[in-house]
């Protein structure tokens, strides 16, 4: 999986997983910004590199192939 679009989607999935882990514990929420800074920057850079910034439909199709939403995620959306 070296396709730049896939790399961007993987970076987003890592950001999503990190955000969920940090925000799952209300006591950890105040620490979220520093913990999310690196995965956010990684995802932003990867999106810009492949021209997916601002092209959400294509991007989220890639994300869905890597990380399909489960029933709980669909309800939260």
mmCIF file of C-alpha atoms in Angstrom:
data_model
loop_
_atom_site.group_PDB
_atom_site.id
_atom_site.type_symbol
_atom_site.label_atom_id
_atom_site.label_comp_id
_atom_site.label_asym_id
_atom_site.label_seq_id
_atom_site.Cartn_x
_atom_site.Cartn_y
_atom_site.Cartn_z
ATOM 1 C CA UNK A 1 0.000 0.000 0.000
ATOM 2 C CA UNK A 2 2.209 2.786 -1.208
ATOM 3 C CA UNK A 3 -0.404 4.715 -3.172
ATOM 4 C CA UNK A 4 -0.289 8.339 -1.891
ATOM 5 C CA UNK A 5 -4.072 8.407 -1.532
ATOM 6 C CA UNK A 6 -3.974 5.293 0.597
ATOM 7 C CA UNK A 7 -1.183 6.830 2.670
ATOM 8 C CA UNK A 8 -3.396 9.868 3.301
ATOM 9 C CA UNK A 9 -6.328 7.669 4.258
ATOM 10 C CA UNK A 10 -4.119 5.666 6.627
ATOM 11 C CA UNK A 11 -2.941 8.885 8.278
ATOM 12 C CA UNK A 12 -6.557 9.929 8.792
ATOM 13 C CA UNK A 13 -7.466 6.534 10.263
ATOM 14 C CA UNK A 14 -4.550 6.838 12.710
ATOM 15 C CA UNK A 15 -5.800 10.310 13.663
ATOM 16 C CA UNK A 16 -9.320 8.966 14.130
ATOM 17 C CA UNK A 17 -8.119 6.093 16.300
ATOM 18 C CA UNK A 18 -5.926 8.388 18.392
ATOM 19 C CA UNK A 19 -8.763 10.882 18.876
ATOM 20 C CA UNK A 20 -11.143 8.154 19.983
ATOM 21 C CA UNK A 21 -8.616 6.729 22.419
ATOM 22 C CA UNK A 22 -7.839 10.109 23.956
ATOM 23 C CA UNK A 23 -11.415 11.345 24.128
ATOM 24 C CA UNK A 24 -12.878 8.079 25.434
ATOM 25 C CA UNK A 25 -11.764 9.002 28.932
ATOM 26 C CA UNK A 26 -13.225 12.364 30.035
ATOM 27 C CA UNK A 27 -10.281 12.876 32.379
ATOM 28 C CA UNK A 28 -7.911 12.632 29.395
ATOM 29 C CA UNK A 29 -9.855 15.099 27.225
ATOM 30 C CA UNK A 30 -7.860 18.166 28.391
ATOM 31 C CA UNK A 31 -4.729 16.392 27.161
ATOM 32 C CA UNK A 32 -6.181 15.777 23.699
ATOM 33 C CA UNK A 33 -4.678 18.732 21.847
ATOM 34 C CA UNK A 34 -1.026 17.872 22.494
ATOM 35 C CA UNK A 35 -1.657 14.185 21.862
ATOM 36 C CA UNK A 36 -3.461 14.865 18.589
ATOM 37 C CA UNK A 37 -1.022 17.448 17.206
ATOM 38 C CA UNK A 38 1.299 14.947 15.497
ATOM 39 C CA UNK A 39 -1.394 12.747 13.888
ATOM 40 C CA UNK A 40 -3.285 15.887 12.791
ATOM 41 C CA UNK A 41 -0.183 17.315 11.121
ATOM 42 C CA UNK A 42 0.560 13.956 9.496
ATOM 43 C CA UNK A 43 -2.965 13.719 8.093
ATOM 44 C CA UNK A 44 -2.902 17.334 6.851
ATOM 45 C CA UNK A 45 0.442 16.842 5.120
ATOM 46 C CA UNK A 46 -0.646 13.584 3.504
ATOM 47 C CA UNK A 47 -3.898 15.120 2.244
ATOM 48 C CA UNK A 48 -2.118 18.111 0.743
ATOM 49 C CA UNK A 49 0.506 15.886 -0.884
ATOM 50 C CA UNK A 50 -2.084 13.953 -2.876
ATOM 51 C CA UNK A 51 -4.481 16.802 -3.595
ATOM 52 C CA UNK A 52 -7.271 15.389 -1.439
ATOM 53 C CA UNK A 53 -7.605 18.452 0.762
ATOM 54 C CA UNK A 54 -11.024 19.834 -0.133
ATOM 55 C CA UNK A 55 -12.055 16.675 -1.981
ATOM 56 C CA UNK A 56 -13.850 14.944 0.844
ATOM 57 C CA UNK A 57 -15.945 12.517 -1.217
ATOM 58 C CA UNK A 58 -12.916 10.818 -2.782
ATOM 59 C CA UNK A 59 -11.005 10.912 0.469
ATOM 60 C CA UNK A 60 -13.750 9.320 2.553
ATOM 61 C CA UNK A 61 -14.205 6.581 -0.048
ATOM 62 C CA UNK A 62 -10.537 5.705 0.519
ATOM 63 C CA UNK A 63 -10.985 5.840 4.290
ATOM 64 C CA UNK A 64 -14.011 3.535 4.108
ATOM 65 C CA UNK A 65 -11.933 0.890 2.339
ATOM 66 C CA UNK A 66 -9.419 0.951 5.206
ATOM 67 C CA UNK A 67 -11.747 1.475 8.140
ATOM 68 C CA UNK A 68 -15.391 0.601 7.454
ATOM 69 C CA UNK A 69 -17.777 2.238 9.898
ATOM 70 C CA UNK A 70 -19.439 -0.098 12.347
ATOM 71 C CA UNK A 71 -23.023 0.324 13.586
ATOM 72 C CA UNK A 72 -21.974 2.556 16.495
ATOM 73 C CA UNK A 73 -20.006 4.878 14.213
ATOM 74 C CA UNK A 74 -22.900 5.174 11.764
ATOM 75 C CA UNK A 75 -25.256 6.160 14.604
ATOM 76 C CA UNK A 76 -22.828 8.828 15.826
ATOM 77 C CA UNK A 77 -22.494 10.409 12.387
#
